[in-house]
Short mmCIF file of C-alpha atoms and ligand atoms in Angstrom, two decimals:
data_model
loop_
_atom_site.label_atom_id
_atom_site.label_comp_id
_atom_site.label_asym_id
_atom_site.label_seq_id
_atom_site.Cartn_x
_atom_site.Cartn_y
_atom_site.Cartn_z
CA MET B 13 0.22 18.84 -7.56
CA LEU B 14 -2.86 21.01 -7.38
CA SER B 15 -2.86 23.86 -4.90
CA ILE B 16 -6.18 24.31 -3.13
CA LYS B 17 -6.74 27.69 -1.52
CA TYR B 18 -9.66 29.07 0.41
CA LYS B 19 -9.29 32.67 -0.74
CA GLY B 20 -7.65 34.41 -3.65
CA GLN B 21 -8.10 35.04 -7.35
CA GLY B 22 -9.12 32.66 -10.11
CA ASN B 23 -11.42 32.56 -13.12
CA PRO B 24 -14.90 32.26 -11.61
CA ILE B 25 -16.93 29.13 -12.32
CA ARG B 26 -20.68 29.45 -12.83
CA LEU B 27 -23.06 26.48 -13.13
CA THR B 28 -26.19 27.03 -15.22
CA GLU B 29 -29.15 24.83 -16.01
CA ASP B 30 -28.49 25.28 -19.73
CA LYS B 31 -26.82 22.52 -21.69
CA GLN B 32 -23.94 24.54 -23.12
CA SER B 33 -20.58 25.26 -21.56
CA TYR B 34 -18.26 28.10 -22.62
CA PHE B 35 -15.55 30.46 -21.46
CA THR B 36 -16.31 34.19 -21.63
CA GLY B 37 -12.68 35.23 -21.32
CA ASN B 38 -13.08 35.64 -17.59
CA GLU B 39 -15.86 33.37 -16.38
CA LEU B 40 -16.24 29.65 -17.12
CA ILE B 41 -19.91 28.85 -17.64
CA ILE B 42 -20.79 25.16 -17.21
CA GLY B 43 -24.13 23.86 -18.46
CA ILE B 44 -25.26 21.09 -16.16
CA GLY B 45 -28.92 20.63 -17.17
CA LYS B 46 -31.81 20.61 -14.71
CA LYS B 47 -30.53 20.47 -11.13
CA SER B 48 -33.60 18.54 -10.03
CA GLU B 49 -32.59 15.70 -12.36
CA LEU B 50 -29.08 15.29 -11.01
CA ASN B 51 -27.86 12.64 -8.60
CA ARG B 52 -24.59 11.96 -6.77
CA ARG B 53 -23.08 10.10 -9.71
CA LYS B 54 -23.78 13.06 -12.01
CA TRP B 55 -22.45 15.61 -9.52
CA ILE B 56 -19.14 13.74 -9.36
CA LEU B 57 -18.94 13.96 -13.16
CA ILE B 58 -19.84 17.66 -13.10
CA ALA B 59 -17.07 18.39 -10.61
CA ARG B 60 -14.62 16.68 -12.95
CA GLN B 61 -16.08 18.39 -16.01
CA VAL B 62 -15.36 21.78 -14.45
CA ILE B 63 -11.70 20.86 -14.21
CA ALA B 64 -11.59 19.29 -17.67
CA LEU B 65 -13.03 22.48 -19.18
CA ALA B 66 -10.65 24.67 -17.21
CA LYS B 67 -7.77 22.60 -18.61
CA GLN B 68 -9.15 22.77 -22.14
CA ASN B 69 -9.30 26.55 -21.83
CA LYS B 70 -5.74 26.55 -20.50
CA LEU B 71 -6.73 28.26 -17.25
CA LYS B 72 -4.10 28.29 -14.52
CA ALA B 73 -6.45 29.21 -11.65
CA ILE B 74 -10.18 28.91 -11.07
CA ALA B 75 -12.47 29.91 -8.22
CA LEU B 76 -15.56 27.93 -7.32
CA ASP B 77 -18.15 27.94 -4.62
CA ALA B 78 -18.51 24.59 -2.84
CA LYS B 79 -22.12 25.53 -2.09
CA ASP B 80 -22.99 25.40 -5.82
CA PHE B 81 -22.31 21.67 -5.82
CA ASP B 82 -24.70 19.18 -4.30
CA LEU B 83 -21.71 17.16 -3.14
CA ASP B 84 -19.90 16.97 0.20
CA THR B 85 -16.60 18.85 0.22
CA GLU B 86 -14.53 15.69 0.52
CA ALA B 87 -16.02 14.13 -2.63
CA LEU B 88 -15.83 17.47 -4.44
CA VAL B 89 -12.10 17.81 -3.74
CA VAL B 90 -11.37 14.16 -4.58
CA SER B 91 -13.13 14.65 -7.93
CA ILE B 92 -11.23 17.88 -8.60
CA GLU B 93 -7.91 16.21 -7.86
CA MET B 94 -8.70 13.19 -10.04
CA ALA B 95 -9.72 15.37 -12.99
CA ALA B 96 -6.66 17.62 -12.66
CA TYR B 97 -4.29 14.65 -12.91
CA GLN B 98 -2.32 14.04 -16.07
CA PHE B 99 0.45 11.56 -16.74
CA ASP B 100 3.06 13.38 -18.80
CA VAL B 101 6.35 12.41 -17.11
CA TYR B 102 7.60 10.92 -20.37
CA LYS B 103 6.42 13.74 -22.64
CA SER B 104 8.98 16.31 -23.74
CA GLU B 105 6.28 18.90 -24.19
CA LYS B 106 3.91 19.08 -21.26
CA GLU B 107 0.28 20.08 -21.62
CA PRO B 108 -0.56 23.26 -19.68
CA THR B 109 -1.92 22.36 -16.24
CA LEU B 110 -4.41 23.86 -13.88
CA GLU B 111 -2.38 24.95 -10.87
CA THR B 112 -4.75 26.52 -8.36
CA VAL B 113 -8.33 25.99 -7.28
CA VAL B 114 -9.80 28.61 -4.98
CA LEU B 115 -12.55 26.87 -3.05
CA LEU B 116 -15.07 29.16 -1.43
CA ASN B 117 -17.40 28.18 1.41
CA ALA B 118 -15.67 24.84 1.88
CA ASP B 119 -15.30 22.89 5.08
CA GLN B 120 -11.50 22.99 5.26
CA LYS B 121 -11.11 19.79 7.26
CA SER B 122 -13.09 17.78 4.70
CA ALA B 123 -11.20 19.48 1.89
CA ALA B 124 -7.88 18.43 3.45
CA ARG B 125 -9.13 14.83 3.69
CA GLY B 126 -10.29 15.00 0.09
CA GLN B 127 -6.88 16.17 -0.98
CA ILE B 128 -5.13 13.28 0.76
CA ILE B 129 -7.50 10.79 -0.85
CA GLY B 130 -7.26 12.43 -4.29
CA ASP B 131 -3.46 12.50 -4.12
CA GLU B 132 -3.30 8.81 -3.23
CA VAL B 133 -5.72 7.88 -6.02
CA ASN B 134 -3.50 9.79 -8.43
CA ALA B 135 -0.31 8.25 -7.05
CA CYS B 136 -1.94 4.86 -7.66
CA ARG B 137 -2.67 5.89 -11.24
CA SER B 138 0.94 6.93 -11.77
CA LEU B 139 2.24 3.58 -10.53
CA ALA B 140 -0.12 1.76 -12.89
CA ASN B 141 0.68 4.05 -15.82
CA THR B 142 4.45 3.67 -15.47
CA PRO B 143 5.91 1.68 -18.38
CA PRO B 144 6.69 -1.98 -17.59
CA GLY B 145 10.47 -1.64 -17.92
CA LEU B 146 10.36 1.00 -15.20
CA MET B 147 7.86 -0.77 -12.96
CA THR B 148 9.34 -4.23 -12.42
CA PRO B 149 8.64 -6.19 -9.20
CA SER B 150 11.81 -4.72 -7.64
CA LEU B 151 10.87 -1.18 -8.65
CA LEU B 152 7.31 -1.72 -7.41
CA ALA B 153 8.73 -2.75 -4.03
CA GLU B 154 10.90 0.37 -4.01
CA ALA B 155 7.87 2.49 -4.88
CA ALA B 156 5.98 1.01 -1.92
CA GLN B 157 8.91 1.84 0.38
CA GLU B 158 9.13 5.34 -1.02
CA ALA B 159 5.38 5.94 -0.62
CA ALA B 160 5.54 4.82 3.02
CA LYS B 161 8.30 7.29 3.95
CA GLY B 162 7.14 9.68 6.64
CA THR B 163 4.05 7.58 7.45
CA LYS B 164 3.44 4.96 10.13
CA VAL B 165 3.42 2.19 7.53
CA ARG B 166 6.23 -0.36 7.88
CA VAL B 167 7.37 -2.11 4.71
CA LYS B 168 9.09 -5.46 4.45
CA VAL B 169 10.09 -6.99 1.10
CA LEU B 170 10.54 -10.75 0.77
CA ASP B 171 12.81 -11.95 -2.04
CA ARG B 172 13.04 -15.23 -3.93
CA ASP B 173 14.98 -16.99 -1.17
CA ASP B 174 12.49 -15.88 1.49
CA MET B 175 9.67 -17.18 -0.69
CA LYS B 176 11.46 -20.50 -1.15
CA ILE B 177 11.67 -20.88 2.62
CA LEU B 178 7.95 -20.10 2.88
CA LYS B 179 7.26 -22.63 0.08
CA MET B 180 5.43 -20.09 -2.07
CA GLY B 181 5.51 -22.42 -5.06
CA ALA B 182 2.69 -20.59 -6.83
CA VAL B 183 4.32 -17.15 -6.90
CA LEU B 184 7.70 -18.69 -7.72
CA GLY B 185 6.17 -20.78 -10.51
CA VAL B 186 4.70 -17.78 -12.33
CA ALA B 187 7.89 -15.76 -11.80
CA GLN B 188 10.31 -18.37 -13.15
CA GLY B 189 10.04 -17.35 -16.81
CA SER B 190 11.17 -13.78 -16.20
CA SER B 191 14.66 -12.41 -15.66
CA GLU B 192 13.09 -9.99 -13.17
CA GLU B 193 13.29 -11.11 -9.54
CA PRO B 194 9.91 -11.68 -7.88
CA LYS B 195 9.13 -9.78 -4.68
CA PHE B 196 6.52 -10.23 -1.98
CA ILE B 197 5.73 -6.87 -0.44
CA VAL B 198 4.32 -6.68 3.10
CA MET B 199 3.05 -3.34 4.44
CA GLU B 200 1.74 -3.01 7.98
CA TYR B 201 -0.02 -0.15 9.72
CA ASN B 202 -1.11 -0.20 13.33
CA GLY B 203 -3.80 2.40 13.76
CA THR B 204 -5.58 1.19 16.87
CA GLY B 205 -5.23 2.88 20.21
CA PRO B 206 -6.02 1.71 23.74
CA ALA B 207 -9.74 1.35 22.99
CA SER B 208 -9.20 -1.63 20.74
CA ARG B 209 -6.91 -3.29 23.24
CA LYS B 210 -9.96 -3.35 25.44
CA ALA B 211 -11.91 -4.85 22.55
CA SER B 212 -9.47 -7.74 22.32
CA GLN B 213 -9.92 -8.36 26.04
CA ASP B 214 -13.61 -8.53 25.30
CA ASN B 215 -12.78 -11.31 22.88
CA LYS B 216 -13.90 -9.33 19.84
CA ASN B 217 -12.10 -10.11 16.59
CA ASP B 218 -9.40 -7.51 16.68
CA GLY B 219 -7.31 -8.85 13.80
CA PRO B 220 -6.30 -6.51 11.00
CA ILE B 221 -7.97 -5.91 7.68
CA VAL B 222 -5.68 -7.49 5.11
CA LEU B 223 -5.61 -6.07 1.59
CA VAL B 224 -4.08 -8.21 -1.14
CA GLY B 225 -3.19 -6.74 -4.54
CA LYS B 226 -2.27 -8.52 -7.77
CA GLY B 227 1.17 -7.26 -8.76
CA VAL B 228 1.86 -8.63 -12.23
CA THR B 229 4.10 -5.87 -13.55
CA PHE B 230 3.73 -7.15 -17.09
CA ASP B 231 1.39 -9.90 -18.24
CA SER B 232 2.53 -11.22 -21.61
CA GLY B 233 0.43 -14.32 -21.01
CA GLY B 234 3.61 -16.40 -20.62
CA LEU B 235 3.89 -19.40 -22.98
CA ASN B 236 0.17 -18.91 -23.70
CA LEU B 237 1.30 -15.63 -25.20
CA LYS B 238 -1.39 -12.99 -25.59
CA PRO B 239 -2.22 -11.75 -29.11
CA ASP B 240 -1.21 -8.14 -29.78
CA GLU B 241 -4.56 -6.49 -29.09
CA HIS B 242 -4.69 -8.16 -25.68
CA ILE B 243 -1.09 -7.59 -24.66
CA TYR B 244 -1.60 -3.84 -24.97
CA GLU B 245 -1.92 -2.19 -21.54
CA MET B 246 -0.74 -5.31 -19.70
CA HIS B 247 1.82 -3.18 -17.88
CA MET B 248 -1.23 -2.18 -15.83
CA ASP B 249 -1.74 -5.71 -14.57
CA MET B 250 -0.31 -4.49 -11.28
CA SER B 251 -3.20 -2.04 -10.80
CA GLY B 252 -4.60 -4.06 -7.89
CA SER B 253 -1.28 -3.78 -6.09
CA ALA B 254 -1.06 -0.04 -6.81
CA ALA B 255 -4.53 0.34 -5.30
CA VAL B 256 -3.80 -1.54 -2.07
CA ILE B 257 -0.42 0.20 -1.63
CA HIS B 258 -2.00 3.63 -1.87
CA ALA B 259 -5.08 2.67 0.14
CA ILE B 260 -2.97 1.69 3.17
CA ILE B 261 -0.84 4.83 2.77
CA ALA B 262 -3.98 6.97 2.58
CA ALA B 263 -5.38 5.26 5.68
CA ALA B 264 -2.17 6.05 7.56
CA LYS B 265 -2.21 9.67 6.41
CA LEU B 266 -5.86 10.00 7.45
CA GLY B 267 -5.11 8.39 10.81
CA VAL B 268 -7.67 5.61 10.33
CA LYS B 269 -8.15 3.73 13.61
CA GLN B 270 -7.66 0.27 12.26
CA ASN B 271 -4.88 -2.28 11.96
CA ILE B 272 -4.20 -2.81 8.28
CA VAL B 273 -1.89 -5.04 6.27
CA ALA B 274 -1.29 -4.83 2.53
CA LEU B 275 0.25 -7.80 0.72
CA VAL B 276 1.55 -7.74 -2.84
CA PRO B 277 2.89 -10.75 -4.71
CA ALA B 278 4.88 -9.04 -7.47
CA VAL B 279 6.03 -10.92 -10.57
CA GLU B 280 6.45 -10.52 -14.30
CA ASN B 281 4.70 -13.14 -16.47
CA MET B 282 7.02 -13.90 -19.40
CA PRO B 283 7.63 -16.62 -22.00
CA SER B 284 11.14 -18.08 -21.97
CA GLY B 285 13.07 -21.33 -21.68
CA SER B 286 12.51 -21.26 -17.94
CA SER B 287 8.79 -20.38 -17.96
CA TYR B 288 6.19 -22.42 -16.17
CA ARG B 289 4.30 -24.46 -18.71
CA PRO B 290 0.75 -25.61 -19.37
CA GLY B 291 0.68 -29.02 -17.70
CA ASP B 292 2.95 -28.03 -14.81
CA VAL B 293 1.69 -28.73 -11.31
CA LEU B 294 2.74 -26.20 -8.69
CA THR B 295 2.64 -26.77 -4.96
CA SER B 296 1.26 -23.65 -3.30
CA MET B 297 2.16 -22.43 0.16
CA SER B 298 -1.04 -23.98 1.53
CA GLY B 299 0.10 -27.41 0.33
CA ALA B 300 -2.71 -27.61 -2.23
CA THR B 301 -1.45 -28.24 -5.76
CA ILE B 302 -2.32 -26.13 -8.80
CA GLU B 303 -2.57 -27.68 -12.22
CA VAL B 304 -1.55 -25.04 -14.73
CA LEU B 305 -3.74 -25.34 -17.81
CA ASN B 306 -3.10 -21.85 -19.09
CA THR B 307 -0.11 -19.69 -18.16
CA ASP B 308 -2.16 -16.56 -18.86
CA ALA B 309 -4.38 -17.27 -15.85
CA GLU B 310 -1.43 -16.26 -13.67
CA GLY B 311 -3.11 -13.75 -11.37
CA ARG B 312 -5.14 -16.32 -9.46
CA VAL B 313 -2.01 -18.48 -9.10
CA ILE B 314 0.07 -15.80 -7.34
CA LEU B 315 -2.94 -14.70 -5.28
CA ALA B 316 -3.35 -18.29 -4.00
CA ASP B 317 -0.12 -17.92 -2.01
CA ALA B 318 -0.90 -14.36 -0.94
CA LEU B 319 -4.37 -15.29 0.36
CA HIS B 320 -2.92 -18.22 2.26
CA TYR B 321 -0.24 -15.94 3.72
CA ALA B 322 -2.98 -13.47 4.76
CA LYS B 323 -4.62 -16.04 7.04
CA GLN B 324 -1.73 -16.01 9.52
CA TYR B 325 -2.85 -12.54 10.66
CA LYS B 326 -6.22 -13.94 11.80
CA PRO B 327 -7.78 -11.07 9.90
CA LYS B 328 -11.25 -9.74 10.51
CA LEU B 329 -11.52 -9.15 6.77
CA VAL B 330 -9.46 -9.96 3.70
CA VAL B 331 -10.01 -7.94 0.51
CA ASP B 332 -8.16 -8.81 -2.66
CA VAL B 333 -8.01 -6.49 -5.63
CA ALA B 334 -6.97 -7.77 -9.03
CA THR B 335 -7.16 -7.13 -12.75
CA LEU B 336 -8.05 -10.79 -12.84
CA THR B 337 -10.21 -11.57 -15.87
CA GLY B 338 -11.30 -10.14 -19.19
CA ALA B 339 -14.51 -12.03 -18.44
CA ALA B 340 -15.40 -9.59 -15.64
CA ASP B 341 -15.30 -6.84 -18.24
CA VAL B 342 -17.56 -8.88 -20.54
CA ALA B 343 -19.98 -9.41 -17.64
CA VAL B 344 -20.32 -5.89 -16.23
CA GLY B 345 -18.84 -3.53 -18.83
CA HIS B 346 -16.57 -0.60 -18.01
CA PHE B 347 -18.45 1.15 -15.25
CA ALA B 348 -18.13 -1.25 -12.31
CA SER B 349 -15.70 -3.69 -10.77
CA ALA B 350 -17.13 -7.17 -10.20
CA ILE B 351 -17.29 -8.18 -6.53
CA PHE B 352 -17.57 -11.61 -4.94
CA SER B 353 -18.08 -12.86 -1.41
CA LYS B 354 -19.86 -15.59 0.50
CA ASP B 355 -21.10 -12.88 2.85
CA GLU B 356 -24.16 -11.24 1.29
CA LYS B 357 -24.36 -8.51 3.93
CA LEU B 358 -20.79 -7.55 3.17
CA LEU B 359 -21.61 -7.40 -0.56
CA ALA B 360 -24.57 -5.09 0.06
CA HIS B 361 -22.48 -2.90 2.35
CA VAL B 362 -19.63 -2.66 -0.13
CA GLN B 363 -22.08 -1.80 -2.91
CA GLN B 364 -23.34 1.07 -0.79
CA LEU B 365 -19.79 2.26 -0.11
CA GLY B 366 -19.14 2.00 -3.83
CA GLU B 367 -21.99 4.41 -4.54
CA GLU B 368 -20.74 6.85 -1.92
CA SER B 369 -17.11 6.71 -3.01
CA GLY B 370 -17.61 6.75 -6.78
CA ASP B 371 -15.86 3.38 -7.24
CA TYR B 372 -18.91 1.46 -8.37
CA VAL B 373 -19.09 -2.31 -7.91
CA TRP B 374 -21.55 -5.04 -8.82
CA PRO B 375 -21.82 -8.58 -7.36
CA LEU B 376 -21.57 -11.86 -9.27
CA PRO B 377 -22.34 -15.29 -7.77
CA LEU B 378 -19.85 -17.39 -5.84
CA TRP B 379 -21.86 -20.56 -5.58
CA ASP B 380 -20.46 -23.98 -4.73
CA GLU B 381 -21.87 -25.28 -8.02
CA TYR B 382 -18.98 -23.58 -9.79
CA GLU B 383 -16.38 -25.53 -7.84
CA ALA B 384 -16.60 -28.54 -10.17
CA GLU B 385 -15.36 -26.25 -12.96
CA ILE B 386 -11.92 -25.93 -11.39
CA LYS B 387 -11.36 -29.44 -10.01
CA GLY B 388 -7.97 -30.52 -11.36
CA THR B 389 -7.24 -33.79 -13.15
CA PHE B 390 -3.61 -34.18 -12.07
CA GLY B 391 -3.53 -31.53 -9.36
CA ASP B 392 -6.01 -30.29 -6.74
CA TRP B 393 -7.19 -27.19 -8.56
CA ALA B 394 -6.99 -26.24 -12.24
CA ASN B 395 -6.21 -22.62 -13.00
CA ILE B 396 -8.93 -22.33 -15.65
CA GLY B 397 -12.53 -23.55 -15.67
CA LYS B 398 -13.60 -26.60 -17.65
CA SER B 399 -16.09 -24.62 -19.73
CA ARG B 400 -13.33 -22.09 -20.40
CA ARG B 401 -15.26 -19.04 -21.60
CA SER B 402 -18.45 -19.41 -19.55
CA GLY B 403 -18.44 -17.55 -16.27
CA GLY B 404 -14.71 -16.86 -16.43
CA ALA B 405 -14.78 -14.20 -13.71
CA ILE B 406 -16.70 -16.54 -11.42
CA THR B 407 -14.45 -19.57 -11.90
CA ALA B 408 -11.44 -17.33 -11.20
CA ALA B 409 -13.09 -16.11 -7.98
CA MET B 410 -13.97 -19.68 -7.05
CA PHE B 411 -10.33 -20.65 -7.50
CA LEU B 412 -9.24 -17.88 -5.09
CA TYR B 413 -11.88 -18.97 -2.60
CA GLN B 414 -10.16 -22.36 -2.24
CA PHE B 415 -7.14 -20.62 -0.73
CA ILE B 416 -8.95 -18.38 1.73
CA LYS B 417 -11.78 -20.65 2.83
CA ASN B 418 -9.73 -22.97 5.05
CA PRO B 419 -10.61 -22.42 8.68
CA SER B 420 -8.23 -19.76 9.92
CA THR B 421 -9.00 -19.99 13.60
CA SER B 422 -9.19 -22.86 16.03
CA SER B 423 -12.91 -22.15 16.38
CA GLY B 424 -13.21 -23.11 12.72
CA GLN B 425 -14.43 -19.69 11.60
CA VAL B 426 -14.04 -18.84 7.96
CA THR B 427 -12.14 -15.65 7.19
CA PRO B 428 -14.52 -12.95 5.90
CA TRP B 429 -13.39 -12.30 2.36
CA LEU B 430 -14.18 -9.95 -0.51
CA HIS B 431 -12.75 -10.31 -4.01
CA ILE B 432 -12.72 -7.30 -6.31
CA ASP B 433 -12.08 -8.08 -9.98
CA MET B 434 -11.18 -4.60 -11.17
CA ALA B 435 -10.24 -5.55 -14.75
CA PRO B 436 -13.30 -3.61 -16.03
CA ARG B 437 -12.10 -0.46 -14.22
CA MET B 438 -8.40 -0.73 -15.05
CA THR B 439 -8.51 2.23 -17.44
CA ALA B 440 -10.66 5.33 -17.62
CA VAL B 441 -13.35 5.44 -20.30
CA GLU B 442 -14.50 8.35 -22.41
CA GLY B 443 -16.96 10.67 -20.77
CA GLU B 444 -15.51 10.21 -17.30
CA HIS B 445 -13.44 13.41 -17.61
CA LEU B 446 -10.30 11.58 -16.53
CA ALA B 447 -6.93 11.44 -18.27
CA LYS B 448 -6.33 8.44 -20.54
CA GLY B 449 -4.81 5.47 -18.71
CA ALA B 450 -5.28 4.12 -15.21
CA ALA B 451 -8.54 5.10 -13.50
CA GLY B 452 -7.29 4.67 -9.92
CA ALA B 453 -10.03 2.20 -8.97
CA PRO B 454 -10.86 1.13 -6.30
CA VAL B 455 -8.71 3.27 -3.96
CA ARG B 456 -11.63 5.48 -2.87
CA LEU B 457 -13.75 2.44 -2.07
CA LEU B 458 -10.95 0.75 -0.11
CA ILE B 459 -10.39 3.87 1.99
CA ARG B 460 -14.12 3.99 2.84
CA LEU B 461 -14.07 0.34 3.74
CA LEU B 462 -11.00 0.73 5.97
CA ASP B 463 -12.52 3.75 7.63
CA ASP B 464 -15.87 2.16 8.15
CA PHE B 465 -15.50 -1.60 8.77
N1 LIG U 13 -4.51 -9.82 -16.66
C1 LIG U 13 -5.41 -10.64 -17.35
C2 LIG U 13 -6.85 -10.15 -17.29
C3 LIG U 13 -7.14 -8.80 -17.88
C4 LIG U 13 -7.58 -8.69 -19.18
C5 LIG U 13 -7.04 -7.66 -17.12
C6 LIG U 13 -7.88 -7.45 -19.71
C7 LIG U 13 -7.35 -6.41 -17.65
C8 LIG U 13 -7.76 -6.30 -18.93
C9 LIG U 13 -5.37 -12.07 -16.78
O1 LIG U 13 -4.17 -12.49 -16.26
C10 LIG U 13 -5.72 -12.99 -17.90
O2 LIG U 13 -4.97 -13.05 -18.81
N2 LIG U 13 -6.85 -13.66 -17.79
C11 LIG U 13 -7.31 -14.53 -18.81
C12 LIG U 13 -7.83 -15.78 -18.17
C13 LIG U 13 -8.05 -16.93 -19.14
C14 LIG U 13 -6.73 -17.46 -19.65
C15 LIG U 13 -8.81 -18.03 -18.42
C16 LIG U 13 -8.42 -13.81 -19.57
O3 LIG U 13 -9.16 -13.04 -18.95
O4 LIG U 13 -8.49 -13.97 -20.77
ZN1 LIG U 14 -2.88 -13.32 -17.77
ZN1 LIG U 15 -2.91 -10.93 -15.57
#
């Protein structure tokens, strides 16, 4: 872990308006171009570039002046932490790492917050990067328990028998082809004080924010087995769960004044003699049936039960995070997660928070017209759209919507809901100055949302 100090020795960093960057043997000169042409997005990249160059030059300690960066201290430190991260647990020979950053003229309180957030983003990346044999549903549940140690987050893990009692036929259906036991992880954090008790007397919606994360620890596609170029990296199909686990932990460490729940349906999607099959009809916890047309569209199936489970909390907001569709990646490319909601104000707000946090998002439609796409023939809802390739991210979102839209309160109110398809942001892309592998999206955005909602 990076050590951030507020005084001491390190190779000085100097930003210049030139284009070139080089190391003089003492000073690291970073060419950032014309300052007047920079914006927040670019400053985040510059902060990371500093660290990437320090690593390239095998520097152990650097010293930089927070005032040189047109970035608040929190964002500066988060960016530094993210760029310093490397995943080399399974390498015999480790790359040299940057150990110390001396941060001058920094607001120390913001820096400490930044470090908590950066550490949780990186912990999320490590969970996602862990090989699939070492990150099974059981091990994911253990990791959640381990992460919660010493915090005010309580963790409960439901096993197959618990899920049978709850009639979670969707999660159990996807899990049945794997020899790994499915788990349903429930994390709860109560961050409200006396003030909010007053709010509930005032009849304000005081329910928690519920985060739901897709926890497919390996997505082979099941009997609709993925071809080799698509199966690669499918150990990261639990990235949504890693994000919600570390977002709730970060919120607890930051003392966010909010009640928060994180739910993770965790399964492995495998082909075997006991797998669920195309043609199977599963009865979900809500009672609605799911006609399985493709076993590779498994994420939406497990999330159906998790979203239904979320409603019992009478939440003021439900946010699910999932590496749900390759189609989201086709639609928006690698630089944003696709977001969906019926609430346009919420979408605009989340987009703004995305800009501030660095986890960029972009909305796609969630119109009722798309519902016809997923009407089942022999079950209530089909798990893929009739036009298959067209609007795949939208039909997946529309499928999820069926399981959250039921009135959750006696007054008939619909649960406010946001769906984040983070498949496009599962891994870091070149030029982002981040280590290869998981990008840690959208932990920063979730923390903002929890802090702010
Ligand atoms: N986990 C995948 C989606 C994915 C693809 C995430 C690439 C990250 C990178 C998901 O379970 C899946 O397989 N979706 C299918 C849906 C199709 C069968 C309708 C897809 O996107 O191809
Ligand atoms: Zn799949
Ligand atoms: Zn998947």
